[in-house]
Amino acid sequence: MIKANGEPQYMALYEALASEVRWMIMSFLADREMSVKEIAEKLELSPSIVTMHIRKLELAELIGSRRVRRNGGTHKMCFLKQKQIEIELPRARSSARIREQTISVGHYTAFDVHPTCGLGTREKEIGVWDDPRYFLDPERVQASILWFGKGYVEYKTPNYLHPEQRVEAIEISMEIASEAPGLSDRWPSDITFTFNGISLGAWTSPADFGRAARGRYTPKWWHRNVNQYGLLKTIRIDDSGTYMDGERMSDVTAAELNMRYPFWTLRFAVEEQAAHIGGLTLYGSGFGNHDQDIVIRAYLSDDI
């Protein structure tokens, strides 16, 4: 049996079904195996036209064929491969099944950063660069960019889920890069991601981007020789493990993330023991190439 849905690989199946002639061919083959010549005679069509229809049915995996020797010649014998097709039609995804929360770059609740480091809003720099004290400046909540050479920033967000709701997957999306003194196309940095105290794994950022171009949304007043843009990365944690942009990061599953905590805690870190201590830069809305802040999406299971 074929179980089909709206994915592109099933388009050949739907095309094969959209023909009265091909339905007649399948009805013939439901009774017995037949050659192309026999099918053509029953349909009163030329063998070349029937061959075209046969190819479409074969491509859709609805029928099969084999070559046999008979009466001194070779014949293509066709047979029905499927007895049943199950098609799942598109279903509307209720917006209530996805809980999305946005955290601005400056709304961290804990930090331990080391130079080079600094912050900026869309309008101005905050304090003096390379002085970690300014990470406690009251204006830091307005920050749309921050960077540091090593250490961490940590964010907390309320858990608004109801007790009966179960999370089947979490996605964390952010624009991120390394932090070099100035800019560098080759500046690897091992960045570790932690959720609710559970290490999700590490990703090596390749560079502190911007030598070739300014960030698409980076303000015009921003210095040309420092952080311009990063890469938009998405971490997904589900029942099978943790992935970044589809590549496996670790074996941590959604069930291990302590989703019942009243607050969810997200940490970005460049650790002292990392192989590549190249810092990190976080870009929020109004900076970089992607006009967004840190986004957390909780996907709720159907059995809530």
PDB file of N, CA, C and O in Angstrom, residues 167-226:
ATOM      1  N   VAL A 167       5.226  19.110  25.245  1.00  0.00           N
ATOM      2  CA  VAL A 167       6.076  19.642  24.180  1.00  0.00           C
ATOM      3  C   VAL A 167       6.733  18.485  23.442  1.00  0.00           C
ATOM      4  O   VAL A 167       7.416  17.663  24.049  1.00  0.00           O
ATOM      5  N   GLU A 168       6.528  18.429  22.120  1.00  0.00           N
ATOM      6  CA  GLU A 168       7.173  17.385  21.340  1.00  0.00           C
ATOM      7  C   GLU A 168       8.462  17.875  20.684  1.00  0.00           C
ATOM      8  O   GLU A 168       9.312  17.069  20.311  1.00  0.00           O
ATOM      9  N   ALA A 169       8.618  19.192  20.563  1.00  0.00           N
ATOM     10  CA  ALA A 169       9.849  19.729  19.978  1.00  0.00           C
ATOM     11  C   ALA A 169      10.013  21.188  20.382  1.00  0.00           C
ATOM     12  O   ALA A 169       9.033  21.892  20.627  1.00  0.00           O
ATOM     13  N   ILE A 170      11.268  21.605  20.452  1.00  0.00           N
ATOM     14  CA  ILE A 170      11.632  22.995  20.714  1.00  0.00           C
ATOM     15  C   ILE A 170      12.563  23.454  19.608  1.00  0.00           C
ATOM     16  O   ILE A 170      13.473  22.729  19.203  1.00  0.00           O
ATOM     17  N   GLU A 171      12.329  24.661  19.091  1.00  0.00           N
ATOM     18  CA  GLU A 171      13.252  25.270  18.131  1.00  0.00           C
ATOM     19  C   GLU A 171      13.759  26.592  18.690  1.00  0.00           C
ATOM     20  O   GLU A 171      12.976  27.389  19.229  1.00  0.00           O
ATOM     21  N   ILE A 172      15.059  26.810  18.556  1.00  0.00           N
ATOM     22  CA  ILE A 172      15.695  28.045  18.997  1.00  0.00           C
ATOM     23  C   ILE A 172      16.397  28.646  17.787  1.00  0.00           C
ATOM     24  O   ILE A 172      17.244  28.007  17.169  1.00  0.00           O
ATOM     25  N   SER A 173      16.030  29.864  17.445  1.00  0.00           N
ATOM     26  CA  SER A 173      16.558  30.509  16.249  1.00  0.00           C
ATOM     27  C   SER A 173      17.226  31.815  16.623  1.00  0.00           C
ATOM     28  O   SER A 173      16.693  32.604  17.412  1.00  0.00           O
ATOM     29  N   MET A 174      18.421  32.057  16.035  1.00  0.00           N
ATOM     30  CA  MET A 174      19.145  33.289  16.330  1.00  0.00           C
ATOM     31  C   MET A 174      20.168  33.568  15.220  1.00  0.00           C
ATOM     32  O   MET A 174      20.578  32.656  14.510  1.00  0.00           O
ATOM     33  N   GLU A 175      20.559  34.851  15.087  1.00  0.00           N
ATOM     34  CA  GLU A 175      21.649  35.212  14.178  1.00  0.00           C
ATOM     35  C   GLU A 175      22.901  35.354  15.019  1.00  0.00           C
ATOM     36  O   GLU A 175      22.945  36.142  15.969  1.00  0.00           O
ATOM     37  N   ILE A 176      23.948  34.615  14.658  1.00  0.00           N
ATOM     38  CA  ILE A 176      25.103  34.485  15.536  1.00  0.00           C
ATOM     39  C   ILE A 176      26.375  34.343  14.706  1.00  0.00           C
ATOM     40  O   ILE A 176      26.340  33.876  13.568  1.00  0.00           O
ATOM     41  N   ALA A 177      27.494  34.752  15.282  1.00  0.00           N
ATOM     42  CA  ALA A 177      28.791  34.626  14.615  1.00  0.00           C
ATOM     43  C   ALA A 177      29.892  34.667  15.671  1.00  0.00           C
ATOM     44  O   ALA A 177      29.626  34.780  16.875  1.00  0.00           O
ATOM     45  N   SER A 178      31.132  34.575  15.215  1.00  0.00           N
ATOM     46  CA  SER A 178      32.291  34.689  16.100  1.00  0.00           C
ATOM     47  C   SER A 178      32.515  36.146  16.472  1.00  0.00           C
ATOM     48  O   SER A 178      31.792  37.045  16.024  1.00  0.00           O
ATOM     49  N   GLU A 179      33.551  36.392  17.273  1.00  0.00           N
ATOM     50  CA  GLU A 179      33.933  37.759  17.631  1.00  0.00           C
ATOM     51  C   GLU A 179      35.445  37.894  17.539  1.00  0.00           C
ATOM     52  O   GLU A 179      36.202  37.396  18.381  1.00  0.00           O
ATOM     53  N   ALA A 180      35.892  38.552  16.470  1.00  0.00           N
ATOM     54  CA  ALA A 180      37.312  38.822  16.268  1.00  0.00           C
ATOM     55  C   ALA A 180      37.586  40.284  16.585  1.00  0.00           C
ATOM     56  O   ALA A 180      36.680  41.124  16.515  1.00  0.00           O
ATOM     57  N   PRO A 181      38.814  40.632  16.953  1.00  0.00           N
ATOM     58  CA  PRO A 181      39.165  42.060  17.055  1.00  0.00           C
ATOM     59  C   PRO A 181      39.110  42.670  15.646  1.00  0.00           C
ATOM     60  O   PRO A 181      40.003  42.438  14.831  1.00  0.00           O
ATOM     61  N   GLY A 182      38.057  43.387  15.346  1.00  0.00           N
ATOM     62  CA  GLY A 182      37.814  43.845  13.977  1.00  0.00           C
ATOM     63  C   GLY A 182      36.948  42.837  13.265  1.00  0.00           C
ATOM     64  O   GLY A 182      35.934  42.384  13.794  1.00  0.00           O
ATOM     65  N   LEU A 183      37.327  42.457  12.035  1.00  0.00           N
ATOM     66  CA  LEU A 183      36.592  41.477  11.244  1.00  0.00           C
ATOM     67  C   LEU A 183      37.559  40.423  10.737  1.00  0.00           C
ATOM     68  O   LEU A 183      38.736  40.715  10.497  1.00  0.00           O
ATOM     69  N   SER A 184      37.076  39.201  10.559  1.00  0.00           N
ATOM     70  CA  SER A 184      37.929  38.142  10.030  1.00  0.00           C
ATOM     71  C   SER A 184      37.072  37.080   9.368  1.00  0.00           C
ATOM     72  O   SER A 184      36.094  36.597   9.952  1.00  0.00           O
ATOM     73  N   ASP A 185      37.428  36.720   8.113  1.00  0.00           N
ATOM     74  CA  ASP A 185      36.712  35.679   7.392  1.00  0.00           C
ATOM     75  C   ASP A 185      37.083  34.289   7.886  1.00  0.00           C
ATOM     76  O   ASP A 185      36.414  33.310   7.545  1.00  0.00           O
ATOM     77  N   ARG A 186      38.150  34.190   8.670  1.00  0.00           N
ATOM     78  CA  ARG A 186      38.561  32.915   9.258  1.00  0.00           C
ATOM     79  C   ARG A 186      38.840  33.137  10.734  1.00  0.00           C
ATOM     80  O   ARG A 186      39.942  33.539  11.127  1.00  0.00           O
ATOM     81  N   TRP A 187      37.817  32.903  11.535  1.00  0.00           N
ATOM     82  CA  TRP A 187      37.935  33.106  12.978  1.00  0.00           C
ATOM     83  C   TRP A 187      37.009  32.105  13.668  1.00  0.00           C
ATOM     84  O   TRP A 187      35.944  32.442  14.154  1.00  0.00           O
ATOM     85  N   PRO A 188      37.435  30.827  13.709  1.00  0.00           N
ATOM     86  CA  PRO A 188      36.550  29.796  14.269  1.00  0.00           C
ATOM     87  C   PRO A 188      36.332  29.980  15.765  1.00  0.00           C
ATOM     88  O   PRO A 188      37.232  30.394  16.502  1.00  0.00           O
ATOM     89  N   SER A 189      35.122  29.671  16.193  1.00  0.00           N
ATOM     90  CA  SER A 189      34.782  29.762  17.605  1.00  0.00           C
ATOM     91  C   SER A 189      33.785  28.667  17.959  1.00  0.00           C
ATOM     92  O   SER A 189      32.762  28.509  17.295  1.00  0.00           O
ATOM     93  N   ASP A 190      34.094  27.916  19.008  1.00  0.00           N
ATOM     94  CA  ASP A 190      33.210  26.847  19.474  1.00  0.00           C
ATOM     95  C   ASP A 190      32.186  27.441  20.439  1.00  0.00           C
ATOM     96  O   ASP A 190      32.532  27.833  21.562  1.00  0.00           O
ATOM     97  N   ILE A 191      30.948  27.502  20.000  1.00  0.00           N
ATOM     98  CA  ILE A 191      29.874  28.103  20.784  1.00  0.00           C
ATOM     99  C   ILE A 191      28.988  26.994  21.331  1.00  0.00           C
ATOM    100  O   ILE A 191      28.503  26.152  20.574  1.00  0.00           O
ATOM    101  N   THR A 192      28.780  26.989  22.640  1.00  0.00           N
ATOM    102  CA  THR A 192      27.985  25.971  23.320  1.00  0.00           C
ATOM    103  C   THR A 192      26.602  26.521  23.645  1.00  0.00           C
ATOM    104  O   THR A 192      26.462  27.676  24.051  1.00  0.00           O
ATOM    105  N   PHE A 193      25.593  25.683  23.460  1.00  0.00           N
ATOM    106  CA  PHE A 193      24.201  26.068  23.716  1.00  0.00           C
ATOM    107  C   PHE A 193      23.650  25.195  24.843  1.00  0.00           C
ATOM    108  O   PHE A 193      23.791  23.964  24.824  1.00  0.00           O
ATOM    109  N   THR A 194      23.011  25.850  25.815  1.00  0.00           N
ATOM    110  CA  THR A 194      22.453  25.144  26.970  1.00  0.00           C
ATOM    111  C   THR A 194      21.009  25.571  27.171  1.00  0.00           C
ATOM    112  O   THR A 194      20.690  26.762  27.074  1.00  0.00           O
ATOM    113  N   PHE A 195      20.137  24.588  27.436  1.00  0.00           N
ATOM    114  CA  PHE A 195      18.721  24.887  27.687  1.00  0.00           C
ATOM    115  C   PHE A 195      18.313  24.221  28.989  1.00  0.00           C
ATOM    116  O   PHE A 195      18.465  23.010  29.153  1.00  0.00           O
ATOM    117  N   ASN A 196      17.816  25.026  29.927  1.00  0.00           N
ATOM    118  CA  ASN A 196      17.405  24.520  31.245  1.00  0.00           C
ATOM    119  C   ASN A 196      18.506  23.696  31.910  1.00  0.00           C
ATOM    120  O   ASN A 196      18.258  22.656  32.536  1.00  0.00           O
ATOM    121  N   GLY A 197      19.727  24.160  31.759  1.00  0.00           N
ATOM    122  CA  GLY A 197      20.857  23.499  32.386  1.00  0.00           C
ATOM    123  C   GLY A 197      21.376  22.277  31.659  1.00  0.00           C
ATOM    124  O   GLY A 197      22.347  21.657  32.103  1.00  0.00           O
ATOM    125  N   ILE A 198      20.759  21.913  30.531  1.00  0.00           N
ATOM    126  CA  ILE A 198      21.173  20.752  29.742  1.00  0.00           C
ATOM    127  C   ILE A 198      21.962  21.219  28.534  1.00  0.00           C
ATOM    128  O   ILE A 198      21.463  22.022  27.737  1.00  0.00           O
ATOM    129  N   SER A 199      23.188  20.735  28.390  1.00  0.00           N
ATOM    130  CA  SER A 199      23.996  21.115  27.232  1.00  0.00           C
ATOM    131  C   SER A 199      23.444  20.461  25.970  1.00  0.00           C
ATOM    132  O   SER A 199      23.307  19.232  25.900  1.00  0.00           O
ATOM    133  N   LEU A 200      23.114  21.284  24.980  1.00  0.00           N
ATOM    134  CA  LEU A 200      22.577  20.786  23.717  1.00  0.00           C
ATOM    135  C   LEU A 200      23.677  20.395  22.744  1.00  0.00           C
ATOM    136  O   LEU A 200      23.424  19.678  21.777  1.00  0.00           O
ATOM    137  N   GLY A 201      24.882  20.892  22.989  1.00  0.00           N
ATOM    138  CA  GLY A 201      25.990  20.637  22.079  1.00  0.00           C
ATOM    139  C   GLY A 201      26.669  21.927  21.681  1.00  0.00           C
ATOM    140  O   GLY A 201      26.328  23.013  22.160  1.00  0.00           O
ATOM    141  N   ALA A 202      27.635  21.813  20.804  1.00  0.00           N
ATOM    142  CA  ALA A 202      28.423  22.969  20.374  1.00  0.00           C
ATOM    143  C   ALA A 202      28.431  23.056  18.861  1.00  0.00           C
ATOM    144  O   ALA A 202      28.305  22.054  18.150  1.00  0.00           O
ATOM    145  N   TRP A 203      28.585  24.273  18.385  1.00  0.00           N
ATOM    146  CA  TRP A 203      28.702  24.563  16.944  1.00  0.00           C
ATOM    147  C   TRP A 203      29.897  25.470  16.755  1.00  0.00           C
ATOM    148  O   TRP A 203      30.118  26.399  17.535  1.00  0.00           O
ATOM    149  N   THR A 204      30.698  25.207  15.726  1.00  0.00           N
ATOM    150  CA  THR A 204      31.866  26.035  15.441  1.00  0.00           C
ATOM    151  C   THR A 204      31.502  27.091  14.415  1.00  0.00           C
ATOM    152  O   THR A 204      31.297  26.784  13.232  1.00  0.00           O
ATOM    153  N   SER A 205      31.407  28.329  14.876  1.00  0.00           N
ATOM    154  CA  SER A 205      31.179  29.448  13.960  1.00  0.00           C
ATOM    155  C   SER A 205      32.453  29.667  13.152  1.00  0.00           C
ATOM    156  O   SER A 205      33.553  29.695  13.719  1.00  0.00           O
ATOM    157  N   PRO A 206      32.341  29.859  11.848  1.00  0.00           N
ATOM    158  CA  PRO A 206      33.556  29.951  11.030  1.00  0.00           C
ATOM    159  C   PRO A 206      34.222  31.320  11.011  1.00  0.00           C
ATOM    160  O   PRO A 206      35.406  31.418  10.698  1.00  0.00           O
ATOM    161  N   ALA A 207      33.478  32.395  11.327  1.00  0.00           N
ATOM    162  CA  ALA A 207      34.038  33.726  11.061  1.00  0.00           C
ATOM    163  C   ALA A 207      33.301  34.811  11.827  1.00  0.00           C
ATOM    164  O   ALA A 207      32.217  34.595  12.375  1.00  0.00           O
ATOM    165  N   ASP A 208      33.928  35.977  11.836  1.00  0.00           N
ATOM    166  CA  ASP A 208      33.284  37.226  12.247  1.00  0.00           C
ATOM    167  C   ASP A 208      33.056  37.989  10.951  1.00  0.00           C
ATOM    168  O   ASP A 208      33.959  38.637  10.419  1.00  0.00           O
ATOM    169  N   PHE A 209      31.856  37.897  10.425  1.00  0.00           N
ATOM    170  CA  PHE A 209      31.571  38.287   9.044  1.00  0.00           C
ATOM    171  C   PHE A 209      31.457  39.799   8.863  1.00  0.00           C
ATOM    172  O   PHE A 209      31.042  40.517   9.768  1.00  0.00           O
ATOM    173  N   GLY A 210      31.796  40.240   7.640  1.00  0.00           N
ATOM    174  CA  GLY A 210      31.573  41.643   7.309  1.00  0.00           C
ATOM    175  C   GLY A 210      32.628  42.296   6.470  1.00  0.00           C
ATOM    176  O   GLY A 210      32.470  43.458   6.075  1.00  0.00           O
ATOM    177  N   ARG A 211      33.708  41.591   6.154  1.00  0.00           N
ATOM    178  CA  ARG A 211      34.760  42.216   5.346  1.00  0.00           C
ATOM    179  C   ARG A 211      34.256  42.553   3.945  1.00  0.00           C
ATOM    180  O   ARG A 211      34.618  43.579   3.379  1.00  0.00           O
ATOM    181  N   ALA A 212      33.390  41.701   3.386  1.00  0.00           N
ATOM    182  CA  ALA A 212      32.938  41.904   2.008  1.00  0.00           C
ATOM    183  C   ALA A 212      31.778  42.887   1.908  1.00  0.00           C
ATOM    184  O   ALA A 212      31.619  43.555   0.875  1.00  0.00           O
ATOM    185  N   ALA A 213      30.966  42.977   2.960  1.00  0.00           N
ATOM    186  CA  ALA A 213      29.771  43.821   2.868  1.00  0.00           C
ATOM    187  C   ALA A 213      29.262  44.166   4.255  1.00  0.00           C
ATOM    188  O   ALA A 213      29.544  43.466   5.229  1.00  0.00           O
ATOM    189  N   ARG A 214      28.503  45.243   4.323  1.00  0.00           N
ATOM    190  CA  ARG A 214      27.827  45.598   5.559  1.00  0.00           C
ATOM    191  C   ARG A 214      26.647  44.655   5.795  1.00  0.00           C
ATOM    192  O   ARG A 214      26.143  44.023   4.866  1.00  0.00           O
ATOM    193  N   GLY A 215      26.196  44.586   7.035  1.00  0.00           N
ATOM    194  CA  GLY A 215      24.983  43.834   7.314  1.00  0.00           C
ATOM    195  C   GLY A 215      23.786  44.504   6.659  1.00  0.00           C
ATOM    196  O   GLY A 215      23.705  45.739   6.573  1.00  0.00           O
ATOM    197  N   ARG A 216      22.860  43.706   6.195  1.00  0.00           N
ATOM    198  CA  ARG A 216      21.694  44.234   5.469  1.00  0.00           C
ATOM    199  C   ARG A 216      20.896  45.208   6.334  1.00  0.00           C
ATOM    200  O   ARG A 216      20.393  46.214   5.847  1.00  0.00           O
ATOM    201  N   TYR A 217      20.778  44.922   7.627  1.00  0.00           N
ATOM    202  CA  TYR A 217      19.989  45.765   8.526  1.00  0.00           C
ATOM    203  C   TYR A 217      20.858  46.566   9.501  1.00  0.00           C
ATOM    204  O   TYR A 217      20.323  47.363  10.275  1.00  0.00           O
ATOM    205  N   THR A 218      22.160  46.350   9.445  1.00  0.00           N
ATOM    206  CA  THR A 218      23.051  47.071  10.348  1.00  0.00           C
ATOM    207  C   THR A 218      22.939  48.575  10.091  1.00  0.00           C
ATOM    208  O   THR A 218      23.011  49.015   8.941  1.00  0.00           O
ATOM    209  N   PRO A 219      22.752  49.387  11.127  1.00  0.00           N
ATOM    210  CA  PRO A 219      22.558  50.834  10.929  1.00  0.00           C
ATOM    211  C   PRO A 219      23.727  51.480  10.186  1.00  0.00           C
ATOM    212  O   PRO A 219      24.878  51.059  10.302  1.00  0.00           O
ATOM    213  N   LYS A 220      23.415  52.497   9.429  1.00  0.00           N
ATOM    214  CA  LYS A 220      24.441  53.162   8.619  1.00  0.00           C
ATOM    215  C   LYS A 220      25.516  53.828   9.475  1.00  0.00           C
ATOM    216  O   LYS A 220      26.654  53.989   9.042  1.00  0.00           O
ATOM    217  N   TRP A 221      25.158  54.224  10.699  1.00  0.00           N
ATOM    218  CA  TRP A 221      26.140  54.900  11.548  1.00  0.00           C
ATOM    219  C   TRP A 221      27.140  53.914  12.172  1.00  0.00           C
ATOM    220  O   TRP A 221      28.178  54.322  12.673  1.00  0.00           O
ATOM    221  N   TRP A 222      26.807  52.603  12.094  1.00  0.00           N
ATOM    222  CA  TRP A 222      27.650  51.607  12.766  1.00  0.00           C
ATOM    223  C   TRP A 222      29.017  51.506  12.087  1.00  0.00           C
ATOM    224  O   TRP A 222      29.133  51.634  10.873  1.00  0.00           O
ATOM    225  N   HIS A 223      30.047  51.294  12.877  1.00  0.00           N
ATOM    226  CA  HIS A 223      31.426  51.245  12.387  1.00  0.00           C
ATOM    227  C   HIS A 223      31.591  50.153  11.325  1.00  0.00           C
ATOM    228  O   HIS A 223      31.110  49.031  11.491  1.00  0.00           O
ATOM    229  N   ARG A 224      32.305  50.473  10.269  1.00  0.00           N
ATOM    230  CA  ARG A 224      32.453  49.546   9.148  1.00  0.00           C
ATOM    231  C   ARG A 224      33.444  48.429   9.445  1.00  0.00           C
ATOM    232  O   ARG A 224      33.383  47.362   8.823  1.00  0.00           O
ATOM    233  N   ASN A 225      34.358  48.601  10.387  1.00  0.00           N
ATOM    234  CA  ASN A 225      35.429  47.639  10.604  1.00  0.00           C
ATOM    235  C   ASN A 225      35.148  46.678  11.765  1.00  0.00           C
ATOM    236  O   ASN A 225      36.051  46.007  12.260  1.00  0.00           O
ATOM    237  N   VAL A 226      33.901  46.617  12.232  1.00  0.00           N
ATOM    238  CA  VAL A 226      33.537  45.671  13.289  1.00  0.00           C
ATOM    239  C   VAL A 226      32.250  44.948  12.896  1.00  0.00           C
ATOM    240  O   VAL A 226      31.666  45.232  11.854  1.00  0.00           O
TER     241      VAL A 226
END
